[in-house]
Short mmCIF file of the C-alpha atoms (twelve columns), coordinates in Angstrom:
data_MODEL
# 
_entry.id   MODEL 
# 
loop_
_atom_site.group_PDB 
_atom_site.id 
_atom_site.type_symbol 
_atom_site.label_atom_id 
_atom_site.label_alt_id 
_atom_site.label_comp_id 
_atom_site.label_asym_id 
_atom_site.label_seq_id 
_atom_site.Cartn_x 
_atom_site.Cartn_y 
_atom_site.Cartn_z 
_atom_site.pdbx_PDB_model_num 
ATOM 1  C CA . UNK A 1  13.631  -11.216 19.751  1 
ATOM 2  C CA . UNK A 2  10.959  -13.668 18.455  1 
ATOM 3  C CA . UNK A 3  8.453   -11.644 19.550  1 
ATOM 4  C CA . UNK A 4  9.655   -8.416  18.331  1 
ATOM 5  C CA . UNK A 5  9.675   -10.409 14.956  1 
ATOM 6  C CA . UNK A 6  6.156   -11.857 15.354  1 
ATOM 7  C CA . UNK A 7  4.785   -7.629  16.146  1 
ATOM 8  C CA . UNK A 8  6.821   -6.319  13.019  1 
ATOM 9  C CA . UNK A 9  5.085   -9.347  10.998  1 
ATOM 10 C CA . UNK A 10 1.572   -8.476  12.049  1 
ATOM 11 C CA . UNK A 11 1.980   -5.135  11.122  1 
ATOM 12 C CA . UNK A 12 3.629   -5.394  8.069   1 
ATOM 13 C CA . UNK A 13 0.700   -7.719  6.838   1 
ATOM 14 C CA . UNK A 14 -1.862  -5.227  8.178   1 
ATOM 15 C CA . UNK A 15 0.143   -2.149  6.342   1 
ATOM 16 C CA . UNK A 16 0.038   -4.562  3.282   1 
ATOM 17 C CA . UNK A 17 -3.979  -5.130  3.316   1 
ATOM 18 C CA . UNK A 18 -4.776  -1.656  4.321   1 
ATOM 19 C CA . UNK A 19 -2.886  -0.225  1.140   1 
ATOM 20 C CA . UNK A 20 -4.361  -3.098  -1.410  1 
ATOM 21 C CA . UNK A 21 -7.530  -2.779  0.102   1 
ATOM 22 C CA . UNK A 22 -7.279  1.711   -0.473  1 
ATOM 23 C CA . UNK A 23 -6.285  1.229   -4.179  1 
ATOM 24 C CA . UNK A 24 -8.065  -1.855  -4.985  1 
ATOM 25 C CA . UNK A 25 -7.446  -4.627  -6.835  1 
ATOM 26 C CA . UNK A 26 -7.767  -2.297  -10.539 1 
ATOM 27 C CA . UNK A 27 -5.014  0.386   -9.556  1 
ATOM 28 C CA . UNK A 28 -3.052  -2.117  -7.534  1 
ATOM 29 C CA . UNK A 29 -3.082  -5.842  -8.456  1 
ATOM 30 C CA . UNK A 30 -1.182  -7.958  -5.355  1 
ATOM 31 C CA . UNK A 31 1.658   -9.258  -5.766  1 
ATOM 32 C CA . UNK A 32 3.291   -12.421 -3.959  1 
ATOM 33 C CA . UNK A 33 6.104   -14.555 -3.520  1 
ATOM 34 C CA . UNK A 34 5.638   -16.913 -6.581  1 
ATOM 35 C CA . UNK A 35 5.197   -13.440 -8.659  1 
ATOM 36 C CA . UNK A 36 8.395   -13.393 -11.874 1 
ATOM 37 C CA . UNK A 37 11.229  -10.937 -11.057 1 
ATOM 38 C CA . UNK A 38 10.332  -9.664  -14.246 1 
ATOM 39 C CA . UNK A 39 6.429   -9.010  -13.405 1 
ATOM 40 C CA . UNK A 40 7.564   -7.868  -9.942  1 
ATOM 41 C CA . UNK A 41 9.838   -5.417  -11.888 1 
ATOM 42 C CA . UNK A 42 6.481   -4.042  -14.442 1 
ATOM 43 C CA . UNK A 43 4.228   -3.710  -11.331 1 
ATOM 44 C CA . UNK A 44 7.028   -1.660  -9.483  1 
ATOM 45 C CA . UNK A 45 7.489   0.417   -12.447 1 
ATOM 46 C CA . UNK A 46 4.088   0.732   -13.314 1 
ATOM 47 C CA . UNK A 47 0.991   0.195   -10.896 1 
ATOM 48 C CA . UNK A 48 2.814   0.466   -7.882  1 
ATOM 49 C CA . UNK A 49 5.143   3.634   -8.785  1 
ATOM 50 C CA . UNK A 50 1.491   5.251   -9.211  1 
ATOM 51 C CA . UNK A 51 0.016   4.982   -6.513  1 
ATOM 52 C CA . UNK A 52 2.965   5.884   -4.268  1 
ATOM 53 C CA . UNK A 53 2.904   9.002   -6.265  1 
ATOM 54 C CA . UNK A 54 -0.750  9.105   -5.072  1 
ATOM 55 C CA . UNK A 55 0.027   8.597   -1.243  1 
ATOM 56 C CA . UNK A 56 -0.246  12.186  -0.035  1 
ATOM 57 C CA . UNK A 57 -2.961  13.516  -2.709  1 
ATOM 58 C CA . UNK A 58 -6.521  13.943  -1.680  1 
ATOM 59 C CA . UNK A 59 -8.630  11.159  -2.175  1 
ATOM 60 C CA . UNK A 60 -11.345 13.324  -3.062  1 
ATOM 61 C CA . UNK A 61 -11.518 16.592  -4.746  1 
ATOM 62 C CA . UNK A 62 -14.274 17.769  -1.479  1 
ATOM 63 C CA . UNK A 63 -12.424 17.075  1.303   1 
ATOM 64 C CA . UNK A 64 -8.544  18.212  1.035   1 
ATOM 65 C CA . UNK A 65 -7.713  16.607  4.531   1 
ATOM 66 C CA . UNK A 66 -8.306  12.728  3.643   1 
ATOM 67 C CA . UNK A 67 -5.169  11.684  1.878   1 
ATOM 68 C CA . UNK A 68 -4.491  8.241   0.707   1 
ATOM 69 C CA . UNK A 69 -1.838  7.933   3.890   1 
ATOM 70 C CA . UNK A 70 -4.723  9.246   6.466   1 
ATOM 71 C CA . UNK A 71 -7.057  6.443   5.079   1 
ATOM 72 C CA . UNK A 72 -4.304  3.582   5.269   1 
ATOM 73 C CA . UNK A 73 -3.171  4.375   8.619   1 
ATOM 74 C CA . UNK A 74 -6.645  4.716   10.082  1 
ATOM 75 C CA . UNK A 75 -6.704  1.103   8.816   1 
ATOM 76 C CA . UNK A 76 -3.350  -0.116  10.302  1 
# 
């Protein structure tokens, strides 16, 4: 059981850095545990709702087949 834990914690954390490291610090400032309820509650309603709106759009306008997704789990 510990060790299913440990797997499900590494890949959370790489899921995590793949996605801030696709939008960026500008379109998605990180968030941690010290971060306000009520800050946590602006950048879900704000930065973050945006880019998950952006998750299966084309990154860019040339090449249709490279979503946001594609590009974060070729990270992961």
């Amino acid at each position: 059981m510990a060790k299913h834990r440990s797997l499900r914690s590494s890949l959370t954390s790489q899921i995590k850095e793949a996605v801030f490291s696709i939008f960026g610090e500008v379109s998605l400032p990180s968030v941690n545990m010290n971060t306000s309820s009520s800050d946590l509650s602006k950048w879900k309603s704000g930065a973050a709702k945006e880019c998950y709106k952006k998750l299966f759009e084309p990154i860019s306008k040339d090449d249709d087949q490279v979503t946001y997704m594609s590009r974060i789990l070729e990270k992961v």
